[in-house]
Structures are given as structure tokens and as C-alpha cells.
CSV table of C-alpha atoms in Angstrom, one decimal:
chain,number,residue,atom,x,y,z
S,47,UNK,CA,0.0,0.0,0.0
S,48,UNK,CA,1.1,3.5,-0.7
S,49,UNK,CA,1.5,4.4,3.0
S,50,UNK,CA,3.4,1.4,4.2
S,51,UNK,CA,6.9,2.8,3.7
S,52,UNK,CA,5.9,6.0,5.5
S,53,UNK,CA,4.3,4.0,8.4
S,54,UNK,CA,7.6,2.2,9.0
S,55,UNK,CA,9.3,5.5,9.5
S,56,UNK,CA,6.7,6.9,12.0
S,57,UNK,CA,7.0,6.2,15.7
S,58,UNK,CA,3.8,7.4,17.2
S,59,UNK,CA,3.3,7.8,20.9
S,60,UNK,CA,-0.3,7.0,22.0
S,61,UNK,CA,-2.3,9.7,23.8
S,62,UNK,CA,-3.3,8.3,27.2
S,63,UNK,CA,-5.4,11.3,28.3
S,64,UNK,CA,-8.6,9.4,27.5
S,65,UNK,CA,-10.6,7.6,30.2
S,66,UNK,CA,-9.4,4.2,31.3
S,67,UNK,CA,-11.4,1.6,29.3
S,68,UNK,CA,-11.7,-0.5,32.5
S,69,UNK,CA,-13.6,2.3,34.3
S,70,UNK,CA,-16.8,2.1,32.4
S,71,UNK,CA,-18.6,4.7,34.4
S,72,UNK,CA,-15.8,7.2,33.6
S,73,UNK,CA,-16.0,6.2,30.0
S,74,UNK,CA,-19.7,6.8,29.7
S,75,UNK,CA,-19.6,10.0,31.6
S,76,UNK,CA,-16.9,11.4,29.4
S,77,UNK,CA,-18.7,10.2,26.3
S,78,UNK,CA,-21.8,12.3,27.0
S,79,UNK,CA,-22.0,15.0,24.3
S,80,UNK,CA,-19.1,13.7,22.2
S,81,UNK,CA,-19.3,13.3,18.4
S,82,UNK,CA,-17.8,10.2,17.0
S,83,UNK,CA,-16.7,10.3,13.3
S,84,UNK,CA,-16.8,6.6,12.2
S,85,UNK,CA,-14.9,6.1,9.0
S,86,UNK,CA,-16.6,3.0,7.5
S,87,UNK,CA,-17.2,1.5,4.1
S,88,UNK,CA,-20.2,3.2,2.6
S,89,UNK,CA,-20.9,1.0,-0.4
S,90,UNK,CA,-24.0,-0.7,0.9
S,91,UNK,CA,-27.4,0.8,1.5
S,92,UNK,CA,-28.2,-1.9,4.1
S,93,UNK,CA,-25.0,-1.3,6.0
S,94,UNK,CA,-25.4,2.5,5.9
S,95,UNK,CA,-29.0,2.0,7.3
S,96,UNK,CA,-27.7,-0.2,10.1
S,97,UNK,CA,-25.1,2.4,11.0
S,98,UNK,CA,-27.8,5.0,11.1
S,99,UNK,CA,-29.8,2.8,13.5
S,100,UNK,CA,-26.7,2.4,15.7
S,101,UNK,CA,-26.4,6.2,15.7
S,102,UNK,CA,-29.9,6.5,17.0
S,103,UNK,CA,-29.4,4.0,19.8
S,104,UNK,CA,-26.1,5.4,21.1
S,105,UNK,CA,-27.6,8.9,21.0
S,106,UNK,CA,-30.6,7.7,23.0
S,107,UNK,CA,-28.7,5.7,25.6
S,108,UNK,CA,-25.4,7.5,26.0
S,109,UNK,CA,-25.8,11.0,24.5
S,110,UNK,CA,-23.2,10.2,21.8
S,111,UNK,CA,-23.5,11.6,18.3
S,112,UNK,CA,-22.3,9.2,15.7
S,113,UNK,CA,-21.4,10.5,12.2
S,114,UNK,CA,-20.8,8.0,9.4
S,115,UNK,CA,-17.9,9.1,7.2
S,116,UNK,CA,-18.4,6.9,4.1
S,117,UNK,CA,-15.3,5.3,2.7
S,118,UNK,CA,-14.6,3.5,-0.6
S,119,UNK,CA,-11.1,2.4,0.7
S,120,UNK,CA,-10.2,2.0,4.3
S,121,UNK,CA,-6.6,2.9,3.4
S,122,UNK,CA,-7.8,6.5,2.9
S,123,UNK,CA,-8.5,6.7,6.7
S,124,UNK,CA,-5.2,5.1,7.6
S,125,UNK,CA,-3.4,7.7,5.4
S,126,UNK,CA,-5.3,10.5,7.1
S,127,UNK,CA,-4.2,9.4,10.6
S,128,UNK,CA,-0.6,9.0,9.4
S,129,UNK,CA,-0.7,12.5,7.8
S,130,UNK,CA,-2.0,14.0,11.1
S,131,UNK,CA,0.8,12.2,13.0
S,132,UNK,CA,3.4,13.7,10.6
S,133,UNK,CA,1.8,17.1,11.1
S,134,UNK,CA,1.9,16.8,14.9
S,135,UNK,CA,-1.9,16.5,15.3
S,136,UNK,CA,-1.6,14.2,18.3
S,137,UNK,CA,-5.0,15.2,19.8
S,138,UNK,CA,-8.5,15.7,18.5
S,139,UNK,CA,-7.8,14.1,15.1
S,140,UNK,CA,-10.4,14.0,12.4
S,141,UNK,CA,-11.1,10.3,12.7
S,142,UNK,CA,-12.5,8.7,15.9
S,143,UNK,CA,-13.2,5.1,14.8
S,144,UNK,CA,-12.4,3.0,11.7
S,145,UNK,CA,-14.1,-0.2,10.4
S,146,UNK,CA,-10.9,-2.1,9.8
S,147,UNK,CA,-9.1,-5.4,9.5
S,148,UNK,CA,-6.3,-7.1,7.7
S,149,UNK,CA,-3.3,-5.1,6.3
S,150,UNK,CA,-4.8,-1.8,7.4
S,151,UNK,CA,-4.9,-2.9,11.0
S,152,UNK,CA,-1.5,-4.5,10.9
S,153,UNK,CA,0.0,-1.3,9.5
S,154,UNK,CA,-1.6,1.0,12.1
S,155,UNK,CA,-0.7,-1.4,15.0
S,156,UNK,CA,2.9,-1.7,13.8
S,157,UNK,CA,3.2,2.1,13.7
S,158,UNK,CA,1.5,2.7,17.1
S,159,UNK,CA,-1.3,4.7,15.5
S,160,UNK,CA,-4.0,3.0,17.6
S,161,UNK,CA,-5.6,3.8,21.0
S,162,UNK,CA,-5.8,1.0,23.4
S,163,UNK,CA,-5.8,-1.7,24.4
S,164,UNK,CA,-9.5,-1.3,25.1
S,165,UNK,CA,-11.6,-4.1,23.5
S,166,UNK,CA,-11.5,-6.7,26.2
S,167,UNK,CA,-12.3,-4.2,28.9
S,168,UNK,CA,-15.6,-3.3,27.3
S,169,UNK,CA,-18.7,-4.7,29.2
S,170,UNK,CA,-20.1,-6.6,26.3
S,171,UNK,CA,-16.8,-8.5,25.7
S,172,UNK,CA,-18.2,-11.0,28.2
S,173,UNK,CA,-20.5,-12.3,25.5
S,174,UNK,CA,-17.9,-12.7,22.8
S,175,UNK,CA,-17.0,-16.1,21.5
S,176,UNK,CA,-13.2,-16.1,22.0
S,177,UNK,CA,-12.8,-19.8,21.4
S,178,UNK,CA,-14.9,-20.5,18.3
S,179,UNK,CA,-14.3,-17.3,16.3
S,180,UNK,CA,-11.3,-15.4,15.1
S,181,UNK,CA,-11.7,-12.4,17.3
S,182,UNK,CA,-8.3,-12.2,18.9
S,183,UNK,CA,-6.2,-12.4,15.8
S,184,UNK,CA,-6.7,-10.5,12.6
S,185,UNK,CA,-5.1,-12.0,9.4
S,186,UNK,CA,-2.7,-13.8,11.7
S,187,UNK,CA,-1.8,-10.6,13.6
S,188,UNK,CA,-2.6,-10.7,17.4
S,189,UNK,CA,-5.3,-8.1,18.2
S,190,UNK,CA,-4.2,-7.6,21.8
S,191,UNK,CA,-7.3,-5.4,22.5
S,192,UNK,CA,-6.5,-2.7,19.9
S,193,UNK,CA,-9.7,-3.4,17.9
S,194,UNK,CA,-13.1,-4.6,18.8
S,195,UNK,CA,-15.0,-7.3,16.8
S,196,UNK,CA,-18.5,-6.6,15.6
S,197,UNK,CA,-19.3,-9.0,12.7
S,198,UNK,CA,-18.2,-12.3,11.3
S,199,UNK,CA,-17.8,-13.0,7.6
S,200,UNK,CA,-17.1,-16.1,5.5
S,201,UNK,CA,-16.7,-16.5,1.8
S,202,UNK,CA,-19.7,-18.0,0.0
S,203,UNK,CA,-20.4,-18.4,-3.7
S,204,UNK,CA,-23.7,-17.0,-4.8
S,205,UNK,CA,-25.4,-18.9,-7.6
S,206,UNK,CA,-28.8,-19.1,-9.4
S,207,UNK,CA,-30.1,-22.6,-8.7
S,208,UNK,CA,-32.3,-22.3,-11.8
S,209,UNK,CA,-29.1,-22.4,-14.0
S,210,UNK,CA,-26.5,-24.4,-12.1
S,211,UNK,CA,-25.6,-26.7,-9.2
S,212,UNK,CA,-23.1,-26.1,-6.3
S,213,UNK,CA,-19.4,-26.6,-7.1
S,214,UNK,CA,-16.9,-28.1,-4.7
S,215,UNK,CA,-13.6,-26.6,-5.6
S,216,UNK,CA,-11.8,-23.8,-7.4
S,217,UNK,CA,-11.0,-26.4,-10.1
S,218,UNK,CA,-14.7,-27.2,-10.5
S,219,UNK,CA,-15.4,-23.4,-10.8
S,220,UNK,CA,-12.8,-23.1,-13.6
S,221,UNK,CA,-14.2,-26.2,-15.4
S,222,UNK,CA,-17.8,-24.8,-15.1
S,223,UNK,CA,-16.7,-21.3,-16.2
S,224,UNK,CA,-14.9,-22.7,-19.2
S,225,UNK,CA,-18.1,-24.6,-20.2
S,226,UNK,CA,-20.3,-21.5,-19.5
S,227,UNK,CA,-18.2,-18.5,-20.6
S,228,UNK,CA,-19.3,-15.1,-19.4
S,229,UNK,CA,-21.4,-16.3,-16.5
S,230,UNK,CA,-19.0,-15.7,-13.7
S,231,UNK,CA,-16.8,-12.8,-12.4
S,232,UNK,CA,-15.4,-11.3,-9.3
S,233,UNK,CA,-14.8,-7.6,-8.2
S,234,UNK,CA,-11.7,-5.9,-9.6
S,235,UNK,CA,-8.8,-5.9,-7.1
S,236,UNK,CA,-7.7,-4.1,-5.0
S,237,UNK,CA,-11.4,-4.2,-3.9
S,238,UNK,CA,-11.3,-6.3,-0.8
S,239,UNK,CA,-13.7,-8.9,-2.1
S,240,UNK,CA,-11.8,-9.2,-5.4
S,241,UNK,CA,-8.6,-9.7,-3.5
S,242,UNK,CA,-10.3,-12.2,-1.2
S,243,UNK,CA,-11.3,-14.2,-4.3
S,244,UNK,CA,-7.6,-14.4,-5.3
S,245,UNK,CA,-6.7,-15.6,-1.8
S,246,UNK,CA,-9.5,-18.2,-1.9
S,247,UNK,CA,-8.0,-19.5,-5.2
S,248,UNK,CA,-4.6,-19.9,-3.5
S,249,UNK,CA,-5.9,-21.5,-0.3
S,250,UNK,CA,-7.9,-24.0,-2.3
S,251,UNK,CA,-5.3,-24.9,-4.9
S,252,UNK,CA,-2.2,-25.1,-2.6
S,253,UNK,CA,-1.3,-28.6,-1.3
S,254,UNK,CA,-0.4,-27.0,2.0
S,255,UNK,CA,-1.9,-23.5,2.5
S,256,UNK,CA,-0.4,-23.2,6.0
S,257,UNK,CA,2.6,-21.5,4.3
S,258,UNK,CA,0.3,-18.5,4.0
S,259,UNK,CA,0.1,-18.0,7.7
S,260,UNK,CA,3.7,-16.7,7.7
S,261,UNK,CA,4.8,-13.5,5.9
S,262,UNK,CA,5.5,-13.6,2.2
S,263,UNK,CA,9.2,-13.3,1.4
S,264,UNK,CA,11.2,-12.7,-1.7
S,265,UNK,CA,12.4,-16.2,-1.5
S,266,UNK,CA,9.0,-18.0,-1.3
S,267,UNK,CA,6.6,-15.6,-3.0
S,268,UNK,CA,7.0,-16.7,-6.6
S,269,UNK,CA,6.8,-20.4,-6.0
S,270,UNK,CA,3.8,-20.2,-3.6
S,271,UNK,CA,1.8,-18.0,-5.9
S,272,UNK,CA,2.6,-19.8,-9.2
S,273,UNK,CA,-0.6,-21.9,-8.9
S,274,UNK,CA,-2.7,-18.8,-8.6
S,275,UNK,CA,-1.4,-17.2,-11.8
S,276,UNK,CA,-1.7,-20.5,-13.7
S,277,UNK,CA,-5.3,-20.7,-12.5
S,278,UNK,CA,-6.1,-17.1,-13.5
S,279,UNK,CA,-4.5,-17.4,-16.9
S,280,UNK,CA,-7.0,-20.1,-17.6
S,281,UNK,CA,-10.0,-18.5,-15.9
S,282,UNK,CA,-9.7,-14.9,-17.1
S,283,UNK,CA,-10.8,-15.4,-20.8
S,284,UNK,CA,-13.9,-17.3,-19.6
S,285,UNK,CA,-15.1,-14.5,-17.3
S,286,UNK,CA,-17.9,-12.0,-17.8
S,287,UNK,CA,-16.8,-9.7,-20.6
S,288,UNK,CA,-13.9,-12.0,-21.2
S,289,UNK,CA,-12.0,-10.4,-18.3
S,290,UNK,CA,-11.8,-7.1,-20.0
S,291,UNK,CA,-13.9,-5.4,-17.3
S,292,UNK,CA,-14.8,-6.2,-13.7
S,293,UNK,CA,-17.5,-5.0,-11.3
S,294,UNK,CA,-16.1,-2.4,-9.0
S,295,UNK,CA,-17.5,-3.9,-5.8
S,296,UNK,CA,-19.2,-7.0,-4.5
S,297,UNK,CA,-22.6,-5.3,-4.4
S,298,UNK,CA,-22.3,-4.5,-8.1
S,299,UNK,CA,-22.5,-8.2,-8.9
S,300,UNK,CA,-26.0,-8.8,-7.5
S,301,UNK,CA,-27.7,-6.7,-10.2
S,302,UNK,CA,-25.8,-8.7,-12.8
S,303,UNK,CA,-27.3,-11.9,-11.4
S,304,UNK,CA,-30.8,-10.2,-11.3
S,305,UNK,CA,-30.4,-9.1,-14.9
S,306,UNK,CA,-29.3,-12.6,-15.9
S,307,UNK,CA,-25.9,-11.6,-17.0
S,308,UNK,CA,-24.3,-13.8,-14.4
S,309,UNK,CA,-25.1,-17.2,-12.8
S,310,UNK,CA,-22.3,-17.2,-10.2
S,311,UNK,CA,-20.6,-14.6,-8.0
S,312,UNK,CA,-18.9,-14.4,-4.6
S,313,UNK,CA,-19.8,-12.8,-1.3
S,314,UNK,CA,-18.1,-12.4,2.1
S,315,UNK,CA,-21.4,-12.4,3.9
S,316,UNK,CA,-23.3,-15.8,4.2
S,317,UNK,CA,-26.5,-13.9,4.7
S,318,UNK,CA,-26.2,-11.3,2.0
S,319,UNK,CA,-28.0,-13.3,-0.7
S,320,UNK,CA,-31.0,-13.9,1.6
S,321,UNK,CA,-31.0,-10.2,2.4
S,322,UNK,CA,-31.0,-9.3,-1.3
S,323,UNK,CA,-33.8,-11.7,-1.9
S,324,UNK,CA,-35.8,-10.2,0.9
S,325,UNK,CA,-35.2,-6.8,-0.6
S,326,UNK,CA,-36.3,-8.0,-4.1
S,327,UNK,CA,-32.7,-7.4,-5.4
S,328,UNK,CA,-32.1,-11.1,-6.3
S,329,UNK,CA,-34.5,-13.8,-7.7
S,330,UNK,CA,-35.7,-16.3,-5.1
S,331,UNK,CA,-33.9,-19.1,-6.9
S,332,UNK,CA,-30.5,-17.8,-5.7
S,333,UNK,CA,-28.7,-19.9,-3.2
S,334,UNK,CA,-25.1,-20.1,-1.8
S,335,UNK,CA,-22.4,-22.8,-1.4
S,336,UNK,CA,-19.0,-23.2,0.1
S,337,UNK,CA,-16.1,-25.4,-1.2
S,338,UNK,CA,-15.4,-28.9,0.1
S,339,UNK,CA,-12.2,-27.7,1.8
S,340,UNK,CA,-14.0,-24.8,3.4
S,341,UNK,CA,-13.7,-21.1,2.6
S,342,UNK,CA,-11.9,-18.1,4.1
S,343,UNK,CA,-13.5,-16.4,7.1
S,344,UNK,CA,-12.7,-13.4,9.3
S,345,UNK,CA,-14.0,-10.9,11.7
S,346,UNK,CA,-14.8,-7.2,11.1
S,347,UNK,CA,-13.4,-4.9,13.7
S,348,UNK,CA,-13.5,-1.3,14.8
S,349,UNK,CA,-10.4,0.5,16.0
S,350,UNK,CA,-9.8,3.9,17.5
S,351,UNK,CA,-6.9,6.1,16.3
S,352,UNK,CA,-4.4,7.1,18.9
S,353,UNK,CA,-5.3,10.9,18.5
S,354,UNK,CA,-9.1,10.6,18.7
S,355,UNK,CA,-10.6,13.4,20.7
S,356,UNK,CA,-13.7,11.2,21.3
S,357,UNK,CA,-12.2,7.9,22.3
S,358,UNK,CA,-14.8,7.5,25.1
S,359,UNK,CA,-17.6,7.9,22.6
S,360,UNK,CA,-15.9,5.5,20.2
S,361,UNK,CA,-15.6,2.9,23.0
S,362,UNK,CA,-19.4,3.4,23.7
S,363,UNK,CA,-20.1,2.7,20.0
S,364,UNK,CA,-17.8,-0.3,19.9
S,365,UNK,CA,-19.4,-1.7,23.0
S,366,UNK,CA,-22.9,-1.3,21.6
S,367,UNK,CA,-21.9,-3.0,18.4
S,368,UNK,CA,-21.0,-6.1,20.5
S,369,UNK,CA,-24.3,-6.0,22.4
S,370,UNK,CA,-26.8,-8.8,22.0
S,371,UNK,CA,-29.3,-6.3,20.7
S,372,UNK,CA,-27.1,-4.9,18.0
S,373,UNK,CA,-25.7,-8.4,17.1
S,374,UNK,CA,-29.2,-9.9,16.7
S,375,UNK,CA,-30.2,-7.0,14.5
S,376,UNK,CA,-27.1,-7.3,12.3
S,377,UNK,CA,-27.7,-11.1,11.9
S,378,UNK,CA,-31.3,-10.5,10.7
S,379,UNK,CA,-31.2,-11.1,6.9
S,380,UNK,CA,-33.9,-8.4,6.5
S,381,UNK,CA,-31.3,-5.9,8.0
S,382,UNK,CA,-27.7,-7.1,7.2
S,383,UNK,CA,-27.4,-10.9,7.5
S,384,UNK,CA,-24.0,-10.6,9.2
S,385,UNK,CA,-22.6,-13.4,11.3
S,386,UNK,CA,-22.5,-12.7,15.1
S,387,UNK,CA,-19.3,-12.6,17.1
S,388,UNK,CA,-21.2,-13.7,20.2
S,389,UNK,CA,-21.2,-17.1,22.0
S,390,UNK,CA,-24.9,-18.2,22.3
S,391,UNK,CA,-24.0,-20.1,25.5
S,392,UNK,CA,-23.0,-16.9,27.2
S,393,UNK,CA,-26.4,-15.2,26.6
S,394,UNK,CA,-29.4,-15.3,28.9
S,395,UNK,CA,-32.7,-16.8,27.8
S,396,UNK,CA,-34.2,-13.6,26.5
S,397,UNK,CA,-31.0,-12.6,24.6
S,398,UNK,CA,-30.7,-16.0,23.0
S,399,UNK,CA,-34.4,-16.0,22.1
S,400,UNK,CA,-33.8,-12.9,19.9
S,401,UNK,CA,-31.3,-15.0,17.8
S,402,UNK,CA,-33.4,-18.1,17.8
S,403,UNK,CA,-36.4,-16.2,16.4
S,404,UNK,CA,-34.4,-15.1,13.3
S,405,UNK,CA,-35.4,-16.6,10.0
S,406,UNK,CA,-32.0,-16.7,8.4
S,407,UNK,CA,-33.4,-16.9,4.9
S,408,UNK,CA,-33.7,-19.4,2.0
S,409,UNK,CA,-30.1,-18.7,0.7
S,410,UNK,CA,-28.3,-18.8,4.0
S,411,UNK,CA,-26.3,-21.9,4.9
S,412,UNK,CA,-26.5,-23.1,8.5
S,413,UNK,CA,-23.4,-23.0,10.6
S,414,UNK,CA,-22.9,-26.7,10.0
S,415,UNK,CA,-23.3,-26.3,6.2
S,416,UNK,CA,-20.7,-23.5,6.2
S,417,UNK,CA,-18.2,-26.1,7.2
S,418,UNK,CA,-14.5,-25.5,7.8
S,419,UNK,CA,-13.4,-21.9,8.1
S,420,UNK,CA,-10.1,-21.4,6.3
S,421,UNK,CA,-7.7,-18.9,8.0
S,422,UNK,CA,-6.9,-15.6,6.4
S,423,UNK,CA,-3.4,-15.4,5.0
S,424,UNK,CA,-0.8,-13.1,6.5
S,425,UNK,CA,-1.5,-9.5,5.2
S,426,UNK,CA,1.8,-9.4,3.3
S,427,UNK,CA,0.3,-12.0,0.8
S,428,UNK,CA,-2.7,-9.8,0.1
S,429,UNK,CA,-0.8,-6.7,-0.7
S,430,UNK,CA,1.7,-8.4,-3.0
S,431,UNK,CA,-1.0,-10.5,-4.8
S,432,UNK,CA,-3.2,-7.4,-5.3
S,433,UNK,CA,-0.3,-5.4,-6.8
S,434,UNK,CA,0.7,-8.3,-9.1
S,435,UNK,CA,-2.9,-8.8,-10.2
S,436,UNK,CA,-3.1,-5.2,-11.3
S,437,UNK,CA,0.1,-5.6,-13.3
S,438,UNK,CA,-1.0,-8.9,-14.9
S,439,UNK,CA,-4.8,-8.5,-15.4
S,440,UNK,CA,-5.8,-5.0,-14.4
S,441,UNK,CA,-8.1,-3.0,-16.5
S,442,UNK,CA,-9.2,0.7,-16.5
S,443,UNK,CA,-12.5,1.5,-15.0
């Protein structure tokens, strides 16, 4: 990424004037009247509506004003915090919270650009599933309390069951796409879902994908990624528009299915297809599948920049996002269809009943059907693969 070299040269000193995360009364008292600028992806109407609902709830209960700053690329927020550090803006920065994970989190953590640790001191951390979900590591990087989880995601392939059957491997997808040219595509990297598709290819085609859990090196990169480029060389001519154009985002692929231009696409939300069906954005014949070896999964987090002037308000928002109320609403396919970060066994009867009452939707796989969750590769693989993809296959938008 464009800011990585600069990050390596910056040694930030966190501002510790904010309230102690372990003193929740002090946090909520200081948060009263604060405005939290949450920099978060703004490419989905349903997500934007959910964030608006969160804003209403934290205003009602805590007197916190939440402003959604819509991003197309999380790296823009990271660059903003870095620029403020370089300019000496070590207090009251422009960004109070970021929807973040992966390489962006790793870069900010490495450069000490984050407030914390705070996440495991939040009251609603008591409900989080720390054993069954990847909430304490982020793309192999230990979280150590510097970001708070709020949603779980796992790769699923979205298909129209009126036109095709589920496929069990990336090789099967290649074979199907070759026999049905123009009916499959993925978002254009460096879009996060497009890059995730590249990683999924690599995870599924490598004999031993555990090599991806360590950083990419000049010595191993070419050999490890060779199967990916061989695969894409064969796949690209079979794609929608023969690989000469790509959707800009994951949400741009659903209309292509609805318009019968595609039969197959990819999503990082197991419930997104059901939500789209409920919203009449996809036909009711659409379903989802995962691969026989499993698919990549990860958590979405929020982090607080070191120079936030509203760190207490941001902690209030982060805590509310982990609440059973917010988690159940986010899992509702009529709202978002996101996976929960909570452990159902840690909830009381009323809290669990809210989850049990959810109709997950016709296209949503059960937890058992989702199968094995494949670990995210180390962030260094993602950044190098995305750059190489642009060089090899990139097209102008």
C-alpha cells in the first residue's frame, strides 16, 4: 500500500489522556456530548442504514452523536491518521473510529497509531466467542485489545439454482466457467472482495496452505503464488466480458445476477444473498455454497486512532456493536445478515431468544453447512498479490 513505507518510519506515541477503558462509568460520563466520526465503508445501503440505527441508539442511551464518514477504501482513513501524525496533530484528530481489519490494522498497529488496548475491557466483551471465532487475531496478527469485533464473515459463492448446481472446488469453478463462458466474475482488485477471491483460489489450490500463515518473502513468493497465476491465466478469458472489465465492488455483482448476466458470483457475507432476496434485489432461486475444503473467514473490527478526541464515545459505540441487541439486528437477513461474534451459550434466555427467532433466509447456509473456516493469509500476501494482479490483469474502470 502507498503508505506502508511511511508507516515504517513513523513512531507514534499513543495519547493516554482518555478515560481508562476498564472504568466504564468514567468512559460513559466522558462520552456524553461527544461526536464520533466513524470512517466506515459506505458502499452498501443496508450497511449504511444499520449504522444510522446504531447512531440513533447510542444517542438515546449515551448522548453520543455518531457520524458515518463513508469510505470507498479504508486505506484512505489510515493515510489520514498518518498524515496527522506527521503534522503533529496528536490530539483531537479527524477520525474517531475505523471499520478495519487485515493489512490496514497491521500497518496501524505496527506504527503505534491506535488507541488501546480497550476491546477486552468493554462490558459486552463478556458475550464474545473467543474460542470459536477469530476475534483475537486479525489476518494472523494478534489483536491484543486494539480493535473490537462486531461482525463475522465467511466466503460463500452465490449462484442461481435455476441455472447451475453447487461446485466443490476452485478447479470445478474453472471447469464450469470454461463450459459456461461469461457467466462468472469477481470484483476488480484491489477491492477487498476481489482480493479475497484471489486468496481463496490460492488457499484451495495449494497442497499445504499453511505457508500463507507466515509473511510472504522474496524467497518463497513466486513459488507459492505460481498456482494462482496459472489458474487465473486459464480463468480470465472465460469470465464476464472476457475479463476485459470487472465489477467495481461485490454489491455491483448482484444486479448482474438479477439481470441474468451472471449465474455465479462471490460474497463475504453468508446472509447477503438472503437479504438481497428479501429486498427483491435477487431472484428467489438464488442460493449459496462453500467449497469442500472450506472457505476463508474473518471478523470485522472497529479500531480507535491514537489521536481521537472522542475515544470514550468511540468505545461506547464499539461496546454497543457487541451488544446482543445490535448483534441480533445485524444477523437478521432483513437488515444485514452478518454473522455474530457472540457465543450463544453466554447469553441469557431472552437474549438468545432474539437470535433463535431469526429466519436466516432461504439462501443462508446453517453453521454446519458453512463447514470449515479457512484462516486468512498473513496480510503481506494480500498486498503483494493485489499489486501483481493489477500488473497482470488490471483494466481501466
